[in-house]
mmCIF file of C-alpha atoms in Angstrom:
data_model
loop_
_atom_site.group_PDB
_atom_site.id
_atom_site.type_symbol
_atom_site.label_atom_id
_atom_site.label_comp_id
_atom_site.label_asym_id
_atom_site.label_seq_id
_atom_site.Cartn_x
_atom_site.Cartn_y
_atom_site.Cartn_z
ATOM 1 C CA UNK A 190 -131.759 158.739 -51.291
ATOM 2 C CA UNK A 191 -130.389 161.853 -49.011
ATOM 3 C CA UNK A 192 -130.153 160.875 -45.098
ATOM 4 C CA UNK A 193 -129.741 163.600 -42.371
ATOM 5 C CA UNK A 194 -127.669 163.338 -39.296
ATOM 6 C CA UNK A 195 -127.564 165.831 -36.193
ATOM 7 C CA UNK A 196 -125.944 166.041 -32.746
ATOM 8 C CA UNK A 197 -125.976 169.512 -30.941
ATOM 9 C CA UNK A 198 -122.539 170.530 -32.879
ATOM 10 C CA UNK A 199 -123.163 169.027 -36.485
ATOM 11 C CA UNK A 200 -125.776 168.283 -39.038
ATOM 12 C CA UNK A 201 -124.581 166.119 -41.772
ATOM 13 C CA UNK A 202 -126.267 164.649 -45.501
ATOM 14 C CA UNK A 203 -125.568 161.006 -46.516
ATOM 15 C CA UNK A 204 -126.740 159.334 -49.830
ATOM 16 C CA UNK A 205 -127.257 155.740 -50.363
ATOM 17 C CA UNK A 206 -125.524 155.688 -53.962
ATOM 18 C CA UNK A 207 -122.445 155.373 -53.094
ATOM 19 C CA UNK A 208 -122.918 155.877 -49.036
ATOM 20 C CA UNK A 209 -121.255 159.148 -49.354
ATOM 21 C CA UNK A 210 -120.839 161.858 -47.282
ATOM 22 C CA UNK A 211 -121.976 165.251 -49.299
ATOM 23 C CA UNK A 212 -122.408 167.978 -46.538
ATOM 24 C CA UNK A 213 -121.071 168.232 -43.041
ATOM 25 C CA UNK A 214 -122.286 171.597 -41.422
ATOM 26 C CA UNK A 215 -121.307 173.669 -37.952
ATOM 27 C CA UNK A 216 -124.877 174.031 -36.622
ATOM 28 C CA UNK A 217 -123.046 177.109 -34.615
ATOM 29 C CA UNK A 218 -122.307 178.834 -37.967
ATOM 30 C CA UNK A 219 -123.764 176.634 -40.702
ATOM 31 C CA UNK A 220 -119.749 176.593 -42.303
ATOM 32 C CA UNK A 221 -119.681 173.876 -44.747
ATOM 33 C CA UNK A 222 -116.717 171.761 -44.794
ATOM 34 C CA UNK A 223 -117.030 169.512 -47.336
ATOM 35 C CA UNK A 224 -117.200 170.064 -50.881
ATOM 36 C CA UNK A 225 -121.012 170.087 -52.521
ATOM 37 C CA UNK A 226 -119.950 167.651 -55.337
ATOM 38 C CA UNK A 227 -120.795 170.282 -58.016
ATOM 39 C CA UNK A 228 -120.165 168.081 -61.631
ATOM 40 C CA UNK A 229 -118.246 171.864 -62.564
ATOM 41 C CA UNK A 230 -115.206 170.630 -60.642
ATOM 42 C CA UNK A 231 -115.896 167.449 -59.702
ATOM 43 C CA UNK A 232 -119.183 165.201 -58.693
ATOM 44 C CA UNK A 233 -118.208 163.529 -55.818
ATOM 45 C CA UNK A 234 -118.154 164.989 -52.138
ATOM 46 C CA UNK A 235 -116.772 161.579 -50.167
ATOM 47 C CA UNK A 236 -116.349 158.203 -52.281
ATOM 48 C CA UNK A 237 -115.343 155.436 -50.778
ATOM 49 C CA UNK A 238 -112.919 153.139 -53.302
ATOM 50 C CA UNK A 239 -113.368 149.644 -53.113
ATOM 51 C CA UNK A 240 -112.397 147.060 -53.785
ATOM 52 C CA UNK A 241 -109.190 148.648 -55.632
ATOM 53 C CA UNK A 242 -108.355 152.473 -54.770
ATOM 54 C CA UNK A 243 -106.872 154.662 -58.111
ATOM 55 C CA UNK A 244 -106.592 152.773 -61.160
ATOM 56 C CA UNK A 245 -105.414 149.489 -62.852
ATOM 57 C CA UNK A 246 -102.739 149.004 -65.715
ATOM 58 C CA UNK A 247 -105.505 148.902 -68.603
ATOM 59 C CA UNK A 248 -108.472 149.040 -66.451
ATOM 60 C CA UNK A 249 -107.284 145.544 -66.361
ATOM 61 C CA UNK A 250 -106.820 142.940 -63.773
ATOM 62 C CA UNK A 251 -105.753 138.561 -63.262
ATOM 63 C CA UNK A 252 -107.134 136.355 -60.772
ATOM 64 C CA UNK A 253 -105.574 133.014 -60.801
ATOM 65 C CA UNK A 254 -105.078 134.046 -64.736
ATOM 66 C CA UNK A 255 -108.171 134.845 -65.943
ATOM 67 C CA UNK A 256 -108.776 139.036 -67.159
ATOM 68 C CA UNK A 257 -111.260 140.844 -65.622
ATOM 69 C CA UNK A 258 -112.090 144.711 -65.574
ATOM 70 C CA UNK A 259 -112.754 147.345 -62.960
ATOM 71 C CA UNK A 260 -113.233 151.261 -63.089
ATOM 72 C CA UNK A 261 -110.908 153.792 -61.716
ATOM 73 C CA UNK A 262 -111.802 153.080 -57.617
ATOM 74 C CA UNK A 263 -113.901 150.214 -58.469
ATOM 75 C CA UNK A 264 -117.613 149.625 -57.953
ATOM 76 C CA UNK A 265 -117.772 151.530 -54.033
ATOM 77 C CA UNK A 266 -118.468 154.782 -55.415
ATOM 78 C CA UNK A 267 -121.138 154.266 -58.624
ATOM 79 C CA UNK A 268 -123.262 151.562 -56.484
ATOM 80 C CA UNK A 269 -126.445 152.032 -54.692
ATOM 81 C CA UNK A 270 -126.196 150.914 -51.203
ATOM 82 C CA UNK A 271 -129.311 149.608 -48.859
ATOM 83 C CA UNK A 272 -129.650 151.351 -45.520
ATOM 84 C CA UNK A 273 -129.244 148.974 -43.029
ATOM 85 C CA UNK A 274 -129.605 151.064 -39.512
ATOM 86 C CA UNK A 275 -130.903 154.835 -39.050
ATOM 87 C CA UNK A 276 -130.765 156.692 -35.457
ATOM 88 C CA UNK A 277 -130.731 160.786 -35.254
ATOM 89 C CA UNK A 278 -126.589 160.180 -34.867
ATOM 90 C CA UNK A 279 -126.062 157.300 -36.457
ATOM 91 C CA UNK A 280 -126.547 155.436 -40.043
ATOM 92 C CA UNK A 281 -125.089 152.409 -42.049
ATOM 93 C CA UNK A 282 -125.461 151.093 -45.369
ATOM 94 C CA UNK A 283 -124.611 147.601 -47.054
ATOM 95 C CA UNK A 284 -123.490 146.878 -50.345
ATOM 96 C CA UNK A 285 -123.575 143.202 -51.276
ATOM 97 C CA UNK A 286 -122.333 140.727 -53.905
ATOM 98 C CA UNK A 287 -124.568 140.167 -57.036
ATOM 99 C CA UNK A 288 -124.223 138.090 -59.823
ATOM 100 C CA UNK A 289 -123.440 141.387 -62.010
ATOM 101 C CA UNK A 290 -120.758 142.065 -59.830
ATOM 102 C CA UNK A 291 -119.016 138.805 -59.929
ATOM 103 C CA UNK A 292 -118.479 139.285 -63.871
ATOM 104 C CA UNK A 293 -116.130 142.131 -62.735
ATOM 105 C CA UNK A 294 -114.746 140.861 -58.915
ATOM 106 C CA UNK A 295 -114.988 137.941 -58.791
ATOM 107 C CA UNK A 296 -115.760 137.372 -54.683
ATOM 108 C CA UNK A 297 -118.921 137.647 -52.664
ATOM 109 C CA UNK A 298 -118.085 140.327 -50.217
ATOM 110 C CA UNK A 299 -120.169 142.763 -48.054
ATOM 111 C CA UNK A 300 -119.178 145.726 -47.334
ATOM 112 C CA UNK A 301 -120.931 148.085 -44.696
ATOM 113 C CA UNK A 302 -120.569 151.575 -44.509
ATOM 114 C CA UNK A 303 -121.164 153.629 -41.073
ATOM 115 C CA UNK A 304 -121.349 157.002 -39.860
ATOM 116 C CA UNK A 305 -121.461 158.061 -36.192
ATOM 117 C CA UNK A 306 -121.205 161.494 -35.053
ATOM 118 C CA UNK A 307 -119.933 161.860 -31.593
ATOM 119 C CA UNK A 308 -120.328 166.270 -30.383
ATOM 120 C CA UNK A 309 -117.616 167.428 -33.285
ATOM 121 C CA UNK A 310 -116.689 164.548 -35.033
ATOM 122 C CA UNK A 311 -117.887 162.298 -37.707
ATOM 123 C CA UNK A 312 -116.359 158.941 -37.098
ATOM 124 C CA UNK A 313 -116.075 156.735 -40.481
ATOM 125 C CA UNK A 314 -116.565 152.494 -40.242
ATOM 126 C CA UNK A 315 -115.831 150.265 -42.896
ATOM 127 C CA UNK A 316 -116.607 146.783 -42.122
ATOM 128 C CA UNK A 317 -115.157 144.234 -45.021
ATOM 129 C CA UNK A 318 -116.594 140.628 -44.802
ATOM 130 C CA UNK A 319 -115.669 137.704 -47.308
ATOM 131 C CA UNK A 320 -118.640 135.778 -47.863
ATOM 132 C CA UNK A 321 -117.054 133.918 -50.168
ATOM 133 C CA UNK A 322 -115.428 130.106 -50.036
ATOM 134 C CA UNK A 323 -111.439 131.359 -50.407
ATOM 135 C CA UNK A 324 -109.481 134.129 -49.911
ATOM 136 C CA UNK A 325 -110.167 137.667 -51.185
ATOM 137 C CA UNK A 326 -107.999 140.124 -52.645
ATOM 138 C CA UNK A 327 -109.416 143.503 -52.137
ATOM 139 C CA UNK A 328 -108.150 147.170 -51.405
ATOM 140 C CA UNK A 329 -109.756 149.988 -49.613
ATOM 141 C CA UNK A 330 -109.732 153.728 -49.135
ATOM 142 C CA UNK A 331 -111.005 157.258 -48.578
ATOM 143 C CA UNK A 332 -111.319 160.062 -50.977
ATOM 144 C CA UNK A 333 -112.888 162.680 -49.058
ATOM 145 C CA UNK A 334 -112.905 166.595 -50.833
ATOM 146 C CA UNK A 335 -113.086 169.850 -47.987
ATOM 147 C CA UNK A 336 -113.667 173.080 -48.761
ATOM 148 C CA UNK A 337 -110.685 174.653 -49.235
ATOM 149 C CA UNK A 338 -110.596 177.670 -48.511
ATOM 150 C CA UNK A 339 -113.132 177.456 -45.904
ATOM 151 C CA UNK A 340 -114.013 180.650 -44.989
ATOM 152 C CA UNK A 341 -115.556 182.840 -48.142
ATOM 153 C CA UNK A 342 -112.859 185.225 -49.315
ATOM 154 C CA UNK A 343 -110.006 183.259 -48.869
ATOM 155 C CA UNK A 344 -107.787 181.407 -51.211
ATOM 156 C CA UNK A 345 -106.271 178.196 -51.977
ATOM 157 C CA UNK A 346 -103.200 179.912 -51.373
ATOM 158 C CA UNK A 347 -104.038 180.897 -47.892
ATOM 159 C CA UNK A 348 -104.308 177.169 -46.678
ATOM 160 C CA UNK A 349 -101.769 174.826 -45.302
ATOM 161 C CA UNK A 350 -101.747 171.276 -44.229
ATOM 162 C CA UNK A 351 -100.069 170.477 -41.245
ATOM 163 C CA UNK A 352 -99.106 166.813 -39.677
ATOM 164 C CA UNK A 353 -98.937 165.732 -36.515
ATOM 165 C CA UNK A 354 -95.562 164.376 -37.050
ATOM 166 C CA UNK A 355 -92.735 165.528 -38.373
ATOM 167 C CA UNK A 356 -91.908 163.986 -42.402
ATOM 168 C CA UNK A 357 -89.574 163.330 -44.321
ATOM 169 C CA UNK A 358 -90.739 161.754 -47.667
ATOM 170 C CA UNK A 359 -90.450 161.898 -51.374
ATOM 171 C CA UNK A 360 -93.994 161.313 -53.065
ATOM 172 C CA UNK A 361 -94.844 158.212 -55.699
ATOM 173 C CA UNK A 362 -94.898 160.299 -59.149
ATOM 174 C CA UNK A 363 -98.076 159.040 -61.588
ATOM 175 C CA UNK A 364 -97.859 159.297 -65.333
ATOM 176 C CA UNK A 365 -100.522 160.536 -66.852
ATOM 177 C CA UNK A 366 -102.864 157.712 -67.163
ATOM 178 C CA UNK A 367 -103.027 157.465 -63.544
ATOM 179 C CA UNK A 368 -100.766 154.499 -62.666
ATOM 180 C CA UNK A 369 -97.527 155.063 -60.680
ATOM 181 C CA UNK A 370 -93.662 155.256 -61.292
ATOM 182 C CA UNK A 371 -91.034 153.331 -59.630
ATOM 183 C CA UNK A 372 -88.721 156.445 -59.548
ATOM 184 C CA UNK A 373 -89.296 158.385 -56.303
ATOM 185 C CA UNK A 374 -91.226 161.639 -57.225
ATOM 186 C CA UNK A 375 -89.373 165.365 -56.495
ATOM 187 C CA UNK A 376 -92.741 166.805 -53.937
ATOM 188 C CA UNK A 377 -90.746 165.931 -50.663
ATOM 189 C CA UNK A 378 -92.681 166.768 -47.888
ATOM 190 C CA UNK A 379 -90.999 167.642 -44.979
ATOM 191 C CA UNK A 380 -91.342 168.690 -41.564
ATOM 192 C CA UNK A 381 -94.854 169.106 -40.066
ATOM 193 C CA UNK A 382 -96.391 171.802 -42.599
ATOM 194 C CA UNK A 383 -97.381 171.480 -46.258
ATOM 195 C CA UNK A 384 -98.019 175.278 -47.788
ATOM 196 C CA UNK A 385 -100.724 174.948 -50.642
ATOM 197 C CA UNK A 386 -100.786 176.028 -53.845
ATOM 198 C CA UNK A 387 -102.748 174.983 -57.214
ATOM 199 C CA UNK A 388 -99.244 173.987 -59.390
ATOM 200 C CA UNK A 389 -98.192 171.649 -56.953
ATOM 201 C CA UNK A 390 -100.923 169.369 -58.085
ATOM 202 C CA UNK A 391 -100.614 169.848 -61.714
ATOM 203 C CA UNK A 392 -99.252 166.058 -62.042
ATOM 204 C CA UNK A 393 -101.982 165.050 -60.083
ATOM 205 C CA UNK A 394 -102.525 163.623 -56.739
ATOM 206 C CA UNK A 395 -99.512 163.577 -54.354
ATOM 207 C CA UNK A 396 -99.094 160.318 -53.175
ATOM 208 C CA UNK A 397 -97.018 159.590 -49.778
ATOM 209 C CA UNK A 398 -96.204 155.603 -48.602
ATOM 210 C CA UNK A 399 -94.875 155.384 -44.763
ATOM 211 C CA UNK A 400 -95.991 158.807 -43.658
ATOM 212 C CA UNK A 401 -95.296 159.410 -39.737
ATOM 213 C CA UNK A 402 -98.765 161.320 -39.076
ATOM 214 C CA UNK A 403 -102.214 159.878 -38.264
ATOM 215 C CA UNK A 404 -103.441 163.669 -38.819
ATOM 216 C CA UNK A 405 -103.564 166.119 -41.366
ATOM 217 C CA UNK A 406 -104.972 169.351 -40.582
ATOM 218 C CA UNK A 407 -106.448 171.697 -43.391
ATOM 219 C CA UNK A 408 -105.444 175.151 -41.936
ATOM 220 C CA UNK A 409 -105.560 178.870 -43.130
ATOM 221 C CA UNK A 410 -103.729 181.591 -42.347
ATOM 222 C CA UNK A 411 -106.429 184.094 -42.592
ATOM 223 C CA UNK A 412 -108.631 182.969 -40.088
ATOM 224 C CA UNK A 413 -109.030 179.254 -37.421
ATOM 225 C CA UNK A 414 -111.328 177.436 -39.306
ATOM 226 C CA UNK A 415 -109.862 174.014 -39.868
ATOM 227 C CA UNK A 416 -110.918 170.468 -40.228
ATOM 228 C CA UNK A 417 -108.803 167.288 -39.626
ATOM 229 C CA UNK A 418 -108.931 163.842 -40.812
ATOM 230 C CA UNK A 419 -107.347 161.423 -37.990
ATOM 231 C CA UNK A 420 -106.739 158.082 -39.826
ATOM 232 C CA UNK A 421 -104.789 155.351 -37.759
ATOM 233 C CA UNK A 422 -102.389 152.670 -39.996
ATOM 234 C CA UNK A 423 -103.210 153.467 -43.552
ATOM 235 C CA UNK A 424 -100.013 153.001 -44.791
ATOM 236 C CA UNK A 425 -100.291 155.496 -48.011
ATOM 237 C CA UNK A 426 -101.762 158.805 -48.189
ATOM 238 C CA UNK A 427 -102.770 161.035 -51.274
ATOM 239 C CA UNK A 428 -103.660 164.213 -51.386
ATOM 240 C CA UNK A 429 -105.573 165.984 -54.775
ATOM 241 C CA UNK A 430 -107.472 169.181 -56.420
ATOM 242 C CA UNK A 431 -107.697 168.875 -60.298
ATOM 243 C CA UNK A 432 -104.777 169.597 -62.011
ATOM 244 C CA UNK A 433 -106.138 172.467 -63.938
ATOM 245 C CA UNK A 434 -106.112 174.370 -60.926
ATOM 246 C CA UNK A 435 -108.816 176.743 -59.470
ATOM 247 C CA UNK A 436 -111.243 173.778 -57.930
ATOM 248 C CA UNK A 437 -112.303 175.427 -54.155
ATOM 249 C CA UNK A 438 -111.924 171.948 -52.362
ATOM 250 C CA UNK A 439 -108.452 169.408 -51.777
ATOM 251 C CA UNK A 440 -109.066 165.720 -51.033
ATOM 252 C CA UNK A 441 -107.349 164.173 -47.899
ATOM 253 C CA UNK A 442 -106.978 160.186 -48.549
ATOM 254 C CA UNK A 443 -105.986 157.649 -46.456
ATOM 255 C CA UNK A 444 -105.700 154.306 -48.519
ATOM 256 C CA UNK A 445 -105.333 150.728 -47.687
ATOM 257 C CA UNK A 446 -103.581 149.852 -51.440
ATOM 258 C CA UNK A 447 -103.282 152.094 -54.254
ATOM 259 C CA UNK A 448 -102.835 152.391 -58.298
ATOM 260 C CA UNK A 449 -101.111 149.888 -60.598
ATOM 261 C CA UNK A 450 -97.422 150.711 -61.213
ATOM 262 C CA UNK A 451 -96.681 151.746 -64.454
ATOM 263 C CA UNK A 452 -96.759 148.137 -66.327
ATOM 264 C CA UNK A 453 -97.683 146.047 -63.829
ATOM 265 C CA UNK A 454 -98.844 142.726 -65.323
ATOM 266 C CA UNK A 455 -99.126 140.341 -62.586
ATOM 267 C CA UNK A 456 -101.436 138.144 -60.597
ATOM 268 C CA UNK A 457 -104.154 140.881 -58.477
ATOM 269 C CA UNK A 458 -102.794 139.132 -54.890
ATOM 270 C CA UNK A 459 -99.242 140.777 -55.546
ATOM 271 C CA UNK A 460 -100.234 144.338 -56.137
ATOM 272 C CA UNK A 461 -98.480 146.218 -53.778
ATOM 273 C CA UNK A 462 -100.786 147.386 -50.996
ATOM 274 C CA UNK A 463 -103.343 144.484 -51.461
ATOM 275 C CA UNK A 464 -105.550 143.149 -48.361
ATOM 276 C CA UNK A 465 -106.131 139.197 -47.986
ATOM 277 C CA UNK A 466 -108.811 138.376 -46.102
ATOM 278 C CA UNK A 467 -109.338 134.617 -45.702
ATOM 279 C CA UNK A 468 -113.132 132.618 -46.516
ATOM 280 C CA UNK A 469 -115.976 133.232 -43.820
ATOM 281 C CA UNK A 470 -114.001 136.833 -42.504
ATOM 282 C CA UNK A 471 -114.100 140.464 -41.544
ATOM 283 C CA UNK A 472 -112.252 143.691 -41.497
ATOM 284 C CA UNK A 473 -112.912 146.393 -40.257
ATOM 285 C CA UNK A 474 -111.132 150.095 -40.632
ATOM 286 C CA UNK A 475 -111.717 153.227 -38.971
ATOM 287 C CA UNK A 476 -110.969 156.873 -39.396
ATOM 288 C CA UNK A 477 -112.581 160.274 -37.727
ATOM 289 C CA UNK A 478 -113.127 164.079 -39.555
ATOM 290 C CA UNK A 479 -113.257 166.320 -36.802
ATOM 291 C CA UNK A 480 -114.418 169.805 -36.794
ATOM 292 C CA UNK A 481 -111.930 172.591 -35.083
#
């Protein structure tokens, strides 16, 4: 089901599958910022990845050695969600442990999802609670696609990302079945501005660990649109249009964990990246996308 926010700067569209984000409008100007999740390019506007973010060696995974299977992202994104609170400014979802999903994670968990707009912002809550008897092994993260360009007549080319501190960092390379290399990748980013163009992403996503900034900034320019995503201690970042090129939205992610390296065959608790949260508690993660 489709869920409408408003405040007097924004009106924004939430669905319960998946409690995603899939419009977030300038009620000055109706611009659209994020991307319509059009199947064309891509069907998702805003998933949130849970409990592992990118992908695992084999679709494959060990818990105190027994094999169990997730999806790319996990179950997050392709689950319907019940709403749990609605106000004009203001909704949250739950998604809870089944029996179904214990044949594939094997924790009771319950994650709520929250959206609060606050005059140009939409502020993002996570709240991670282990319901279960012992400790839970879990990841987290955002994968949310803007319009890019933003204003009609532009071009990817136009746009820039810009940091609010200054980088120096080699990305983590993926092969092409989406898990990682241990050899550092050759897309350094450096300094406080990231120029855009559709070949850079032709291995695809560019993923950053230990990145400086708390904001990126998509920016053009051709004109002062721009939208930011302020994301406090994630400690990896990617950053992704389809390879083939010529999709009109990039994804800015801030993860807590990420993909399997390249072979990886151990226990889920060592993955790089991987949250423990012990029996009976919560988590809870923040991050804002703010308009201008």
């Amino acid at each position: 089901m489709l869920y409408n926010l408003e405040n007097d700067k924004l009106c924004v569209q939430v669905r319960s599958y998946g409690a995603e984000l899939r419009s977030i409008k300038e009620r000055a100007d109706e611009t659209e910022y994020l991307w319509d999740g059009n199947p064309q390019w891509w069907k998702y506007s805003s998933p949130v990845l849970f409990p592992i973010v990118g992908k695992l060696q084999d679709g494959k995974y060990r818990v105190d050695g027994q094999e169990y299977e997730l999806p790319g992202h996990g179950l997050g994104r392709i689950s319907e969600y019940e709403l749990v609170e609605r106000r004009q400014d203001y909704i949250e979802f739950a998604l809870k442990w089944t029996e179904e999903t214990l044949v594939k994670y094997p924790w009771k968990f319950q994650l709520n999802v929250a959206y609060a707009l606050k005059d140009n912002e939409v502020e993002v809550i996570w709240k991670v609670q282990n319901l279960d008897d012992k400790e839970m092994i879990y990841s987290i993260g955002a994968h949310t696609a803007f319009r890019c360009p933003l204003v009609p007549g532009e071009e990817f080319s136009d746009c820039y990302l810009t940091f609010n501190q200054a980088e120096d960092n080699v990305n983590m390379p993926l092969n092409s079945k989406g898990q990682f290399l241990q050899t550092p990748g050759e897309a350094r980013l450096q300094g406080k501005q990231l120029e855009l163009n559709y070949e850079m992403f032709a291995g695809d996503a560019l993923a950053y660990k230990g990145l400086k900034s708390d904001v990126v900034t998509i920016c053009s320019h051709k004109s002062d649109k721009k939208v930011s995503m302020v994301a406090k201690d994630y400690p990896f970042w990617g950053f992704w249009t389809p390879a083939q090129g010529g999709a009109p939205f990039i994804c800015l992610e801030p993860w807590q964990g990420h993909a399997d390296y390249e072979g990886y065959d151990g226990e889920f608790k060592d993955r790089e990246g991987s949250l423990k949260l012990a029996a009976g508690e919560t988590q809870t993660f923040h991050y804002t996308i703010k308009i201008g």
